[in-house]
Tab-separated table of C-alpha atoms and ligand atoms in Angstrom:
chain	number	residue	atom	x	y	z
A	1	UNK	CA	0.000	0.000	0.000
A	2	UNK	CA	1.231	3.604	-1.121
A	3	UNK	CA	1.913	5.822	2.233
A	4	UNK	CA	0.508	9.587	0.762
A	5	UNK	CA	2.389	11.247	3.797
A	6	UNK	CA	5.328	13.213	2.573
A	7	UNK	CA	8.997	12.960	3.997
A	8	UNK	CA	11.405	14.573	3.078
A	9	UNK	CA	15.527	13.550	3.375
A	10	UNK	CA	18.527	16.194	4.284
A	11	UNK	CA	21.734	14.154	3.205
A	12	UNK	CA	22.186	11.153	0.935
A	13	UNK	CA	24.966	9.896	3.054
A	14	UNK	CA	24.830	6.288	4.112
A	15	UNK	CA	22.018	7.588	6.731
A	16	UNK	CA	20.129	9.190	4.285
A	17	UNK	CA	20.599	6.398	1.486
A	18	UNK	CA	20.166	3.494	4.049
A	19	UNK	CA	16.532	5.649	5.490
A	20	UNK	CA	15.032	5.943	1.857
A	21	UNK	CA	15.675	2.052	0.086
A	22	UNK	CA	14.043	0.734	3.399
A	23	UNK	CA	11.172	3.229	3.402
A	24	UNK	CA	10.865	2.607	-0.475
A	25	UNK	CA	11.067	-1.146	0.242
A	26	UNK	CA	8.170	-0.824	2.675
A	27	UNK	CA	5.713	1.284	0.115
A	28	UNK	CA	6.909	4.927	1.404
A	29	UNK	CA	8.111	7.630	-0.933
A	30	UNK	CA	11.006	10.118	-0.116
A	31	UNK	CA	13.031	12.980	-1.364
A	32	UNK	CA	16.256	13.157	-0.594
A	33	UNK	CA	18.223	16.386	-0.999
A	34	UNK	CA	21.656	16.118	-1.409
A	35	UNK	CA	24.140	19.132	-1.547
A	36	UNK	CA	26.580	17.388	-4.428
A	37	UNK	CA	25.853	17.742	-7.483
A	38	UNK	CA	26.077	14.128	-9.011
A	39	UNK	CA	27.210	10.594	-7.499
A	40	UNK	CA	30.763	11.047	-8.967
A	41	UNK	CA	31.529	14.909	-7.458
A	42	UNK	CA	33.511	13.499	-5.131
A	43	UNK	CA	35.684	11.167	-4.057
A	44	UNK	CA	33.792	8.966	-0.776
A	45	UNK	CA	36.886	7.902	1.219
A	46	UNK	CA	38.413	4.629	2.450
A	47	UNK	CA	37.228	2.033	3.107
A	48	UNK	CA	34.762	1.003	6.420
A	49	UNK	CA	34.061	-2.224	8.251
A	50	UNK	CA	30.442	-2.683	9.043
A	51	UNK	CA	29.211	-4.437	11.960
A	52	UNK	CA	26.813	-7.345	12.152
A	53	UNK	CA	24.954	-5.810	14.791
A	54	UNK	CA	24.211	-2.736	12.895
A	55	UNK	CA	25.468	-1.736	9.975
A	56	UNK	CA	24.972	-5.347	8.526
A	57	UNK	CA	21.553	-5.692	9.947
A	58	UNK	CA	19.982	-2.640	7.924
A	59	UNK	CA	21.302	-4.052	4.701
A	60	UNK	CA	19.584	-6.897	5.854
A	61	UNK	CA	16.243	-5.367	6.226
A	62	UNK	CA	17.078	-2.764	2.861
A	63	UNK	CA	17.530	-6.153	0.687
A	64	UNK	CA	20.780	-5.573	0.001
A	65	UNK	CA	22.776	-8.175	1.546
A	66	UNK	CA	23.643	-10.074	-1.262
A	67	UNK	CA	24.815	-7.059	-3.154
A	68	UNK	CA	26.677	-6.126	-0.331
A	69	UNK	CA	28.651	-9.453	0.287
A	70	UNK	CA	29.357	-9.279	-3.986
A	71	UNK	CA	31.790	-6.072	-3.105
A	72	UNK	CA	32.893	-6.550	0.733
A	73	UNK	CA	36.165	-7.855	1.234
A	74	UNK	CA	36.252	-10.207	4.182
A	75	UNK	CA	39.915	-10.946	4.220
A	76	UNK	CA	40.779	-7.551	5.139
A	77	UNK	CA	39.997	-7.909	8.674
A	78	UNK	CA	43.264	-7.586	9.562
A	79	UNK	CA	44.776	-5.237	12.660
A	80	UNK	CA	48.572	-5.102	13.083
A	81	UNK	CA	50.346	-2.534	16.185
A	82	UNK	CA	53.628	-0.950	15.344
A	83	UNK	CA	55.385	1.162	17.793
A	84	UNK	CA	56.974	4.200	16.222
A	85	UNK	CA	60.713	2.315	15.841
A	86	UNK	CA	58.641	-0.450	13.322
A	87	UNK	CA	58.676	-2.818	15.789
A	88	UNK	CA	55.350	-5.043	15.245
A	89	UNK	CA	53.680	-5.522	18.681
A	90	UNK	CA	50.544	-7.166	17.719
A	91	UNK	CA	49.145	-8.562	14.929
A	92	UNK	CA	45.361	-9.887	14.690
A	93	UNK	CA	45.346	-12.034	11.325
A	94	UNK	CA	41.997	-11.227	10.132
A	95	UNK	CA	39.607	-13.724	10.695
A	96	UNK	CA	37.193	-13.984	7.348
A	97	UNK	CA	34.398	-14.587	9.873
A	98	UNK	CA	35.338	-12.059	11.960
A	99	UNK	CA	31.600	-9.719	11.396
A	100	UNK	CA	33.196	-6.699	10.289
A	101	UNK	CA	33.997	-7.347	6.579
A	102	UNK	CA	35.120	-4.116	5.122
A	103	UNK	CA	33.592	-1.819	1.593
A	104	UNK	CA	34.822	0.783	-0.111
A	105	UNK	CA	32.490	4.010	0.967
A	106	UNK	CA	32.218	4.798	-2.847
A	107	UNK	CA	30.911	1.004	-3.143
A	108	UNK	CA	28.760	1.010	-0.388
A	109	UNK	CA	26.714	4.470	-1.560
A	110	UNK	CA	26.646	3.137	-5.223
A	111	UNK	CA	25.122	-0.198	-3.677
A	112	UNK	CA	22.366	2.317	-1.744
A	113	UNK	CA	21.817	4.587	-5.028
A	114	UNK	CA	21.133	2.117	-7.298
A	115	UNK	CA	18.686	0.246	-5.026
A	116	UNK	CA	16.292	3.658	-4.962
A	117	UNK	CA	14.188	5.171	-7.874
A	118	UNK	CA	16.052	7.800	-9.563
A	119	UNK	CA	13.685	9.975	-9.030
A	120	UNK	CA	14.397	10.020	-5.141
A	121	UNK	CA	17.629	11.835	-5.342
A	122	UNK	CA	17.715	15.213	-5.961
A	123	UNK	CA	21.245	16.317	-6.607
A	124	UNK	CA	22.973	19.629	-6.104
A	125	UNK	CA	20.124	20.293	-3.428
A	126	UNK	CA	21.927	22.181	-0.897
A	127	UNK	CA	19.532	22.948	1.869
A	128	UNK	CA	20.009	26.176	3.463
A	129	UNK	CA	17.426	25.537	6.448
A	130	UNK	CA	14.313	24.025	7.239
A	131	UNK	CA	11.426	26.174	8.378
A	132	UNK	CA	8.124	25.096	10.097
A	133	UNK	CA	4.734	25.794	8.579
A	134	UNK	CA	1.542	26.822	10.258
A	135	UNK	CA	-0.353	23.500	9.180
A	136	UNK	CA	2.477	21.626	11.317
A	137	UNK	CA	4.392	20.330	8.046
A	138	UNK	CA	8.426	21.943	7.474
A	139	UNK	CA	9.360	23.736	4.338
A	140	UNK	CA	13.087	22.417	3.052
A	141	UNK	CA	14.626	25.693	1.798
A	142	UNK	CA	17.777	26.024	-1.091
A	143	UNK	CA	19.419	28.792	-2.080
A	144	UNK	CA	17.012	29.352	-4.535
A	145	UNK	CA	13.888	28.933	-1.897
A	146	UNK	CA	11.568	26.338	-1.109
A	147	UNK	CA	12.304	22.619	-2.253
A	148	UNK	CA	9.232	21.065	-0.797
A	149	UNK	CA	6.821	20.870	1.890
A	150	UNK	CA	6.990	17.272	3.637
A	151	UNK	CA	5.279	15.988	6.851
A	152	UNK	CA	7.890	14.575	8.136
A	153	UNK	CA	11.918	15.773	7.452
A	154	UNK	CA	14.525	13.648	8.566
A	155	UNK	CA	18.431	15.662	9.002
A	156	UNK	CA	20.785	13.212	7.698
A	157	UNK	CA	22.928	16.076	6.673
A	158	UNK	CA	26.087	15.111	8.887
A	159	UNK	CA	27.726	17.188	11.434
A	160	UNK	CA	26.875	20.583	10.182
A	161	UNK	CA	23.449	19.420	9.965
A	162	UNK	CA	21.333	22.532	8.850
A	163	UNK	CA	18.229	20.804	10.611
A	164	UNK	CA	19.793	20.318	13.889
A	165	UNK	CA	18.972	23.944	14.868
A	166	UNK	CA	15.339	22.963	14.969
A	167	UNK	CA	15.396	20.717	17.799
A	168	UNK	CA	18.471	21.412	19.547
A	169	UNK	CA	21.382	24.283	20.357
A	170	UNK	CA	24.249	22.347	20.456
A	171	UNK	CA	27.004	22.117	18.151
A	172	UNK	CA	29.911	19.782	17.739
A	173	UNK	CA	33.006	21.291	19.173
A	174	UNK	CA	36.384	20.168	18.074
A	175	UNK	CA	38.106	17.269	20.463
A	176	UNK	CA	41.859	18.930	20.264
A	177	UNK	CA	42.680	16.098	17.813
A	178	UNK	CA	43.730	16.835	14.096
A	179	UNK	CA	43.746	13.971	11.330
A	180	UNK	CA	45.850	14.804	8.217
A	181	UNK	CA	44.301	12.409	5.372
A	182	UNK	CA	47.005	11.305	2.887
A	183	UNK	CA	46.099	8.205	0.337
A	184	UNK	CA	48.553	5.910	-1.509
A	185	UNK	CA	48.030	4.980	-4.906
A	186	UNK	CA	48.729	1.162	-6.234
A	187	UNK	CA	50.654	0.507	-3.320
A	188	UNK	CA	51.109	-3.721	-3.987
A	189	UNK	CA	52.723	-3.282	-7.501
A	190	UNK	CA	54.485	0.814	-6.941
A	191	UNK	CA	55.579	0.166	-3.307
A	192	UNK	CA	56.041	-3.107	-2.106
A	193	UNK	CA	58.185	-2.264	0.710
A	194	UNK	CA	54.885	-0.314	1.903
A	195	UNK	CA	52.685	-2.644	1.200
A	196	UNK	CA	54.104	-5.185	3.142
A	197	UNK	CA	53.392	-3.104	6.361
A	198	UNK	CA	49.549	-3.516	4.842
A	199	UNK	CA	49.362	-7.310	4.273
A	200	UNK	CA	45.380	-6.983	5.640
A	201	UNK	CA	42.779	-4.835	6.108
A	202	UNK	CA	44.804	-2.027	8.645
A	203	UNK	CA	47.623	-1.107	10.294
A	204	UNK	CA	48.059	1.295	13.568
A	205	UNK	CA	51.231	2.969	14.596
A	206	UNK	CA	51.399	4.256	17.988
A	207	UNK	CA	53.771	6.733	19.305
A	208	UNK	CA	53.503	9.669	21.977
A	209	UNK	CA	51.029	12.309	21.184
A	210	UNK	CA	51.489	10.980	17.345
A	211	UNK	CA	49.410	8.503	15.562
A	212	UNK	CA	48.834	6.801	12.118
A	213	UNK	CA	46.521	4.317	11.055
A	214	UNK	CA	46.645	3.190	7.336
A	215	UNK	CA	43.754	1.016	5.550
A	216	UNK	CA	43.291	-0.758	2.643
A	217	UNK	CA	40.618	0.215	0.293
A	218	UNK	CA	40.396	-2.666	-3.342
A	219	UNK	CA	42.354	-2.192	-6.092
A	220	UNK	CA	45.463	-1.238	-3.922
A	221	UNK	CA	44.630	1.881	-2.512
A	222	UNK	CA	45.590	2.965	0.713
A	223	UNK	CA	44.365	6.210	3.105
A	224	UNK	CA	46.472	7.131	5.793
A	225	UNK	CA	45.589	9.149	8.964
A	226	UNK	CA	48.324	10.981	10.840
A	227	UNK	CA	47.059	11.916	14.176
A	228	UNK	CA	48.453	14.990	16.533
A	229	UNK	CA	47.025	17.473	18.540
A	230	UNK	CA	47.147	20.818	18.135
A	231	UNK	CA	45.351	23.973	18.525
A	232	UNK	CA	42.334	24.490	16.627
A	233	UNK	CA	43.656	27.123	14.664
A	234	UNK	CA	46.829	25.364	13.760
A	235	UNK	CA	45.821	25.238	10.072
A	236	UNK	CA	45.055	28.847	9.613
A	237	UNK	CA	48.266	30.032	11.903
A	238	UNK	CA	50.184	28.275	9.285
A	239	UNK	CA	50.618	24.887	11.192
A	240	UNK	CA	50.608	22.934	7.088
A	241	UNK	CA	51.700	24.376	4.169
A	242	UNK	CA	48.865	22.862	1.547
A	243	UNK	CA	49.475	25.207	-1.047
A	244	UNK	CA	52.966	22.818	-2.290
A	245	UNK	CA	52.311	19.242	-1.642
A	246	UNK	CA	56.276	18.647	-1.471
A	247	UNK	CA	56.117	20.963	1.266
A	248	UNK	CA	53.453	20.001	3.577
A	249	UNK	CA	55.150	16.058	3.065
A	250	UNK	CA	58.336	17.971	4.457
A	251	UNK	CA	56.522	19.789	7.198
A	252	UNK	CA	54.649	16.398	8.486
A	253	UNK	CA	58.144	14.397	8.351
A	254	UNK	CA	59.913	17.251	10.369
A	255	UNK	CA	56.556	16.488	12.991
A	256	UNK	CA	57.103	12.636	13.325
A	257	UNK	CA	61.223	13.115	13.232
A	258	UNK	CA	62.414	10.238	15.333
A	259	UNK	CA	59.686	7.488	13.996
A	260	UNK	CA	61.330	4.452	11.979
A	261	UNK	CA	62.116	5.703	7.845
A	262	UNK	CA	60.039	2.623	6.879
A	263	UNK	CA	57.208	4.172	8.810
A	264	UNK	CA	58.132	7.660	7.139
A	265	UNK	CA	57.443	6.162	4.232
A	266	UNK	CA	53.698	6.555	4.566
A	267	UNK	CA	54.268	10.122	3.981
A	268	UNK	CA	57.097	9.704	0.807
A	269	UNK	CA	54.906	7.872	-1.564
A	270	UNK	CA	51.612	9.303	-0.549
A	271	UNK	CA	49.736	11.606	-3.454
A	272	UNK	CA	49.157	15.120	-3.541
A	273	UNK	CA	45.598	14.849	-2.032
A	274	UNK	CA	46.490	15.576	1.495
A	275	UNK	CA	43.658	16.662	3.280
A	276	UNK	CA	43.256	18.549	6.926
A	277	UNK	CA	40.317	16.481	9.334
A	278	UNK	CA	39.808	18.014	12.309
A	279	UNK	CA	37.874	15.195	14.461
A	280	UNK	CA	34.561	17.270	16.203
A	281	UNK	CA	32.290	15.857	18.573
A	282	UNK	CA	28.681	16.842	19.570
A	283	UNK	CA	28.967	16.335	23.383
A	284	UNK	CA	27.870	12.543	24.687
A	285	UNK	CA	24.462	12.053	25.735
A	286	UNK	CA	23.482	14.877	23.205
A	287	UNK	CA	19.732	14.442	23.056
A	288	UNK	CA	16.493	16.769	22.166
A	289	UNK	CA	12.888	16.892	23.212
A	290	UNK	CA	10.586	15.311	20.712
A	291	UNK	CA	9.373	17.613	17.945
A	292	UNK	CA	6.610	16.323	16.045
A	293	UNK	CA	7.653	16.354	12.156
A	294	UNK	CA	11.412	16.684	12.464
A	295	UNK	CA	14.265	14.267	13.234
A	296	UNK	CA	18.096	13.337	12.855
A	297	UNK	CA	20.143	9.939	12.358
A	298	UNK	CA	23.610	9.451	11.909
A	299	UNK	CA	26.489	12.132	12.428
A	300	UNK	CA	23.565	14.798	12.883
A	301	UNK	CA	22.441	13.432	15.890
A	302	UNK	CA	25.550	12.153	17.424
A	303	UNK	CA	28.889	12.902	15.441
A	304	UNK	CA	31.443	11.372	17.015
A	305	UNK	CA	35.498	10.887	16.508
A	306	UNK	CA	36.021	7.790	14.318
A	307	UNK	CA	38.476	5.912	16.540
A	308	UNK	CA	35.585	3.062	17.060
A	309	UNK	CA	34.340	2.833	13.512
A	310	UNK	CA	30.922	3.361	14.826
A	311	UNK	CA	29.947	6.493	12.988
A	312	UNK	CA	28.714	4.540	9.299
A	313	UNK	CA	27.139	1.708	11.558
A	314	UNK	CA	25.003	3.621	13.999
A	315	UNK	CA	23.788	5.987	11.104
A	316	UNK	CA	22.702	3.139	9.169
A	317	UNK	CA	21.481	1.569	11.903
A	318	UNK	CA	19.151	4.501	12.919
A	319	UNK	CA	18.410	4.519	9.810
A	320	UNK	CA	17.052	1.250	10.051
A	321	UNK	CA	15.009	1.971	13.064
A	322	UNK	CA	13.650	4.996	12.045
A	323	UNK	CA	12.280	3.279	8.810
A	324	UNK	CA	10.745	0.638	10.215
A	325	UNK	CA	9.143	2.454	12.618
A	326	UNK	CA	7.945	4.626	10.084
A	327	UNK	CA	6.427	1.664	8.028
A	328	UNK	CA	5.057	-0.051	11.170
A	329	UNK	CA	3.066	2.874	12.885
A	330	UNK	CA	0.519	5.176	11.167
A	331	UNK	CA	1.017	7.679	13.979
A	332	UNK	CA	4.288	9.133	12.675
A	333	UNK	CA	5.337	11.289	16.036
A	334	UNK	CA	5.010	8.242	17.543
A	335	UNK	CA	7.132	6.468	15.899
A	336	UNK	CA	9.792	9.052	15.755
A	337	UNK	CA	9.668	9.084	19.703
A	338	UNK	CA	9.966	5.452	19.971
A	339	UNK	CA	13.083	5.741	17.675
A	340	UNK	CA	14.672	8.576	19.331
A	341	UNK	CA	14.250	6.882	22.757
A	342	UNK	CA	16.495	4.126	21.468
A	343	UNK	CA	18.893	6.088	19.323
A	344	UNK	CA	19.678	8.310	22.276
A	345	UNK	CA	20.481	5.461	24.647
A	346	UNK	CA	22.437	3.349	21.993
A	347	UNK	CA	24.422	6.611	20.602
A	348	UNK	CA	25.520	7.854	24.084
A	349	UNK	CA	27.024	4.540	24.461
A	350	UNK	CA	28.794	4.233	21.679
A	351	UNK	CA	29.909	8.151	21.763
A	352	UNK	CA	31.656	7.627	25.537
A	353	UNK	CA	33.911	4.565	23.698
A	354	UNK	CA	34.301	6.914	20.621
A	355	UNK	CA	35.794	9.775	23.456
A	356	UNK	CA	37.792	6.906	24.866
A	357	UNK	CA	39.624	6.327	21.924
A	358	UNK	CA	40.796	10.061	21.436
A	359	UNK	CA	43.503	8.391	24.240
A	360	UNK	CA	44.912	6.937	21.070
A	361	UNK	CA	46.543	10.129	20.779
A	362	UNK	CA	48.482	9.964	23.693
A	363	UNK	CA	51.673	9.512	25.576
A	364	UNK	CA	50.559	6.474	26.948
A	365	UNK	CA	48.529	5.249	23.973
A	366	UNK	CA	50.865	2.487	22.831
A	367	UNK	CA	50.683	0.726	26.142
A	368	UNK	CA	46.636	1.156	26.004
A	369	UNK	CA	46.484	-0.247	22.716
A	370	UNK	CA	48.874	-3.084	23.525
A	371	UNK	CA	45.954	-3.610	26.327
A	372	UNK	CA	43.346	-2.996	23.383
A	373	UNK	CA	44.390	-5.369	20.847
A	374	UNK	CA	45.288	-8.723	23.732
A	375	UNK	CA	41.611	-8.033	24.715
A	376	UNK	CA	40.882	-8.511	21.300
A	377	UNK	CA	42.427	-11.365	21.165
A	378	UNK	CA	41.106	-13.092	23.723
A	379	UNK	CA	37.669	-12.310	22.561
A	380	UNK	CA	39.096	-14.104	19.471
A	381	UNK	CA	40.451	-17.369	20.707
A	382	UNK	CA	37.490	-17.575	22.808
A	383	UNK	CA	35.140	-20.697	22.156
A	384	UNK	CA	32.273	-19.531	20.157
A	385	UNK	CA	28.451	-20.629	21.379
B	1	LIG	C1	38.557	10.916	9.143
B	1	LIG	C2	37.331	10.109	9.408
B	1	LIG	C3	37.380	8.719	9.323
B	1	LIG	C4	36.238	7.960	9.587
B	1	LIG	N1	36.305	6.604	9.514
B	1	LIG	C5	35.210	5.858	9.798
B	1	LIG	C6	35.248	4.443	9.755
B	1	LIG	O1	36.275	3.844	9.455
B	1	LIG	N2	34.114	3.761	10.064
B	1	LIG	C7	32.950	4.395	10.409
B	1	LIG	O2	31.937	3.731	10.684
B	1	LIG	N3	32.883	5.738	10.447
B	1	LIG	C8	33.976	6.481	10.153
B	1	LIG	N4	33.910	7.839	10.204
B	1	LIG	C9	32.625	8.459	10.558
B	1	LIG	C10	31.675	8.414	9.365
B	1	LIG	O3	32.279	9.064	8.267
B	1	LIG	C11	30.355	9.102	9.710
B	1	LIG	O4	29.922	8.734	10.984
B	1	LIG	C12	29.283	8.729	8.683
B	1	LIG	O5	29.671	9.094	7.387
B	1	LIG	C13	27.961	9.381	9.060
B	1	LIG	O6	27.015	9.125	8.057
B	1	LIG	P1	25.804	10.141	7.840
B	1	LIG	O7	25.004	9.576	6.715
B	1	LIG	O8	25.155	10.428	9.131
B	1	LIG	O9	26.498	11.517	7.417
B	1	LIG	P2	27.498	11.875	6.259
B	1	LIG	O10	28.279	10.701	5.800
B	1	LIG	O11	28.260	13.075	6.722
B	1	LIG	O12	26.560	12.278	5.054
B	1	LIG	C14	25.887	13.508	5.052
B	1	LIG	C15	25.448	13.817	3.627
B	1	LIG	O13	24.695	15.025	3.669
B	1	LIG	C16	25.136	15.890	2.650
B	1	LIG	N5	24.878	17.258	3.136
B	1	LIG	C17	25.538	17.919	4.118
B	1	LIG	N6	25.005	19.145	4.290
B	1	LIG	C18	23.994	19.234	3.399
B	1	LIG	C19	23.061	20.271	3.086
B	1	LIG	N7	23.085	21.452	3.713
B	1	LIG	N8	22.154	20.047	2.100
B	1	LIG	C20	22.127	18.856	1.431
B	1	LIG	N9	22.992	17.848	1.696
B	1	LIG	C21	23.901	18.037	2.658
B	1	LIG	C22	26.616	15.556	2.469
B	1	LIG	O14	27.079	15.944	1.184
B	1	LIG	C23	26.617	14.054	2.676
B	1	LIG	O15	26.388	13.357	1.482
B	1	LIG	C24	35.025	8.608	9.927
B	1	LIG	C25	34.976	10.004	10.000
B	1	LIG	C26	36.119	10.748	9.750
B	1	LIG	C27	36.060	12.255	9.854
């Protein structure tokens, strides 16, 4: 049956994607806006593992699962600890059953896009706010003005979410932690010596106050994060010299002087992409009273720093929620409720470990991760039920 009720989509991130195939799969029409301006403007990043117990189980209930297990790449469940001399301390070999099989992020939305009628997406839709109407319905506004009047609008729209305002004040602040993205073309058959630092899925190299973690994307790639803190306006006081890519390779040796060469390498034979993250956080626990007609998932509601890999997973997993719900109660508020009662306990977990992990940038962090990775592997070796 054909749900009349409008809603309308801020984002077509995996949130935003994940929301609308489920809805469409359960009779419900969307819009999604989405600020670029076709599927190809940019590139999506590395690559993510997705977890069985969320990620994995909205593919599930979107149909997708066999699509999905087509692209992911099981083996690369690898984990391997260097400290900053290249001396491996810990190496987890990837176990192909391990639940957290890793996709490309330009896979995984391509997977989500062509599951949904075309007409769903509109591109180059870049919302400027969303503004509430005396009938109770929200008016999704562009540049240009309105793009549609809608029930219901989700904000899938990531940290900057321009629906956010609506039901809460907060905004994310920035944790004091700075990740400089650098990625690594054909590393297997260009640098071998590299490569075999990479055999599986990821590597992490711990040293005081100074972090990288490199992971494998297919066909060879590899992104790197270097990880430091500094102030937040490092960047603009100069901090990284983007404007010559030679340079700012010079400038980010000179800051990990005293790590192995092999290690250094990272930064040699990366490209000229090399691009400034500074990890934000909205502040755990961040939660809104319920406001018929409006909503968030995903980074929007609870953008967190990425040291857990649970930012993909519990957007598509609210995602999830929020579309069943939808499909399964003709009293839309609610359902919204229901799912933001859940969301909020389930994200304030998983944004307290996601705070934890900043200690990954640390002087002590190699020690905690050497504590990190033998709980691992106990949890491993463990006998399974
Ligand atoms: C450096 C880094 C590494 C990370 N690594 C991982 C990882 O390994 N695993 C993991 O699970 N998570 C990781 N994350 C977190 C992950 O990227 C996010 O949690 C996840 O992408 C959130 O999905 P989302 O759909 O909520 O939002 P987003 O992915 O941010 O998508 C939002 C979408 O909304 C669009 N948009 C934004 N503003 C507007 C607007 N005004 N109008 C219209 N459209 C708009 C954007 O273009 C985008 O397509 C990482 C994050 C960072 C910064």
């Amino acid at each position: 049956m054909q749900i009349e009720k409008r809603i309308g989509i801020v984002g077509g991130g995996p949130g935003g994607l994940t929301l609308a195939r489920i809805l469409a799969t359960r009779g419900i029409t969307s819009t999604v806006f989405e600020l670029d301006e076709h599927r190809l403007s940019r590139p999506q990043g590395g690559s993510l593992d997705l977890h069985e117990d969320s990620a994995l189980v909205a593919l599930r209930h979107a149909g997708l699962e066999a699509g999905f297990k087509a692209l992911a790449r099981y083996e690369d469940q690898g984990d391997a600890l260097y400290d900053s001399q290249g001396t491996l301390r810990f190496s987890l070999g990837g176990d192909p059953d391990g639940g957290r099989p890793e996709i490309d992020r330009e896979q995984l939305r391509t997977l989500l896009l062509d599951s949904l009628p075309p007409e769903t997406i509109r591109w180059g839709s870049k919302v400027r706010a969303v503004e509430p109407l005396p009938d109770g319905r929200y008016r999704v506004a562009g540049a240009g003005g309105s793009l549609g009047e809608f029930d219901l609008v989700v904000g899938a729209d990531g940290a900057w979410s321009k629906v956010r305002p609506l039901v809460s004040a907060e905004e994310p602040r920035y944790t004091g932690v700075l990740f400089i993205e650098l990625s690594i073309d054909d590393v297997d058959a260009r640098h071998p010596d590299v490569a075999a630092l990479i055999p599986r899925g990821k590597v992490s190299v711990v040293g005081d106050n100074l972090s990288l973690i490199a992971q494998r994307s297919s066909n060879s790639h590899v992104r790197v994060y270097l990880m430091f803190r500094v102030a937040e306006d490092w960047l603009q006081q100069g901090g990284l010299d983007l404007s010559s890519s030679s340079r700012a390779r010079e400038m980010l040796k000179a800051r990990f002087a005293g790590w192995a060469p092999s290690l250094l390498r990272f930064i040699d034979v990366c490209n000229d992409t090399i691009v400034p993250r500074p990890i934000v956080a909205l502040p755990v626990g961040h939660r809104w009273t319920h406001r018929p007609g409006v909503t968030l998932l995903g980074d929007a509601a609870h953008v967190m720093p990425p040291f857990s890999g649970e930012g993909v997973n519990m957007a598509m997993l609210d995602a999830a929620e929020l579309a069943l719900g939808l499909a399964g109660d003709s009293d839309w508020s609610r359902a919204v409720a229901a799912y933001e009662a859940r969301m909020f306990a389930r994200a304030a977990e998983a944004a307290a470990g996601a705070m934890e992990g900043l200690d990954f940038v640390s002087e002590n962090a190699l020690e905690h991760m050497v504590e990190h990775f033998e709980e691992i592997q106990r949890m491993v070796d463990a006998p399974r039920p």
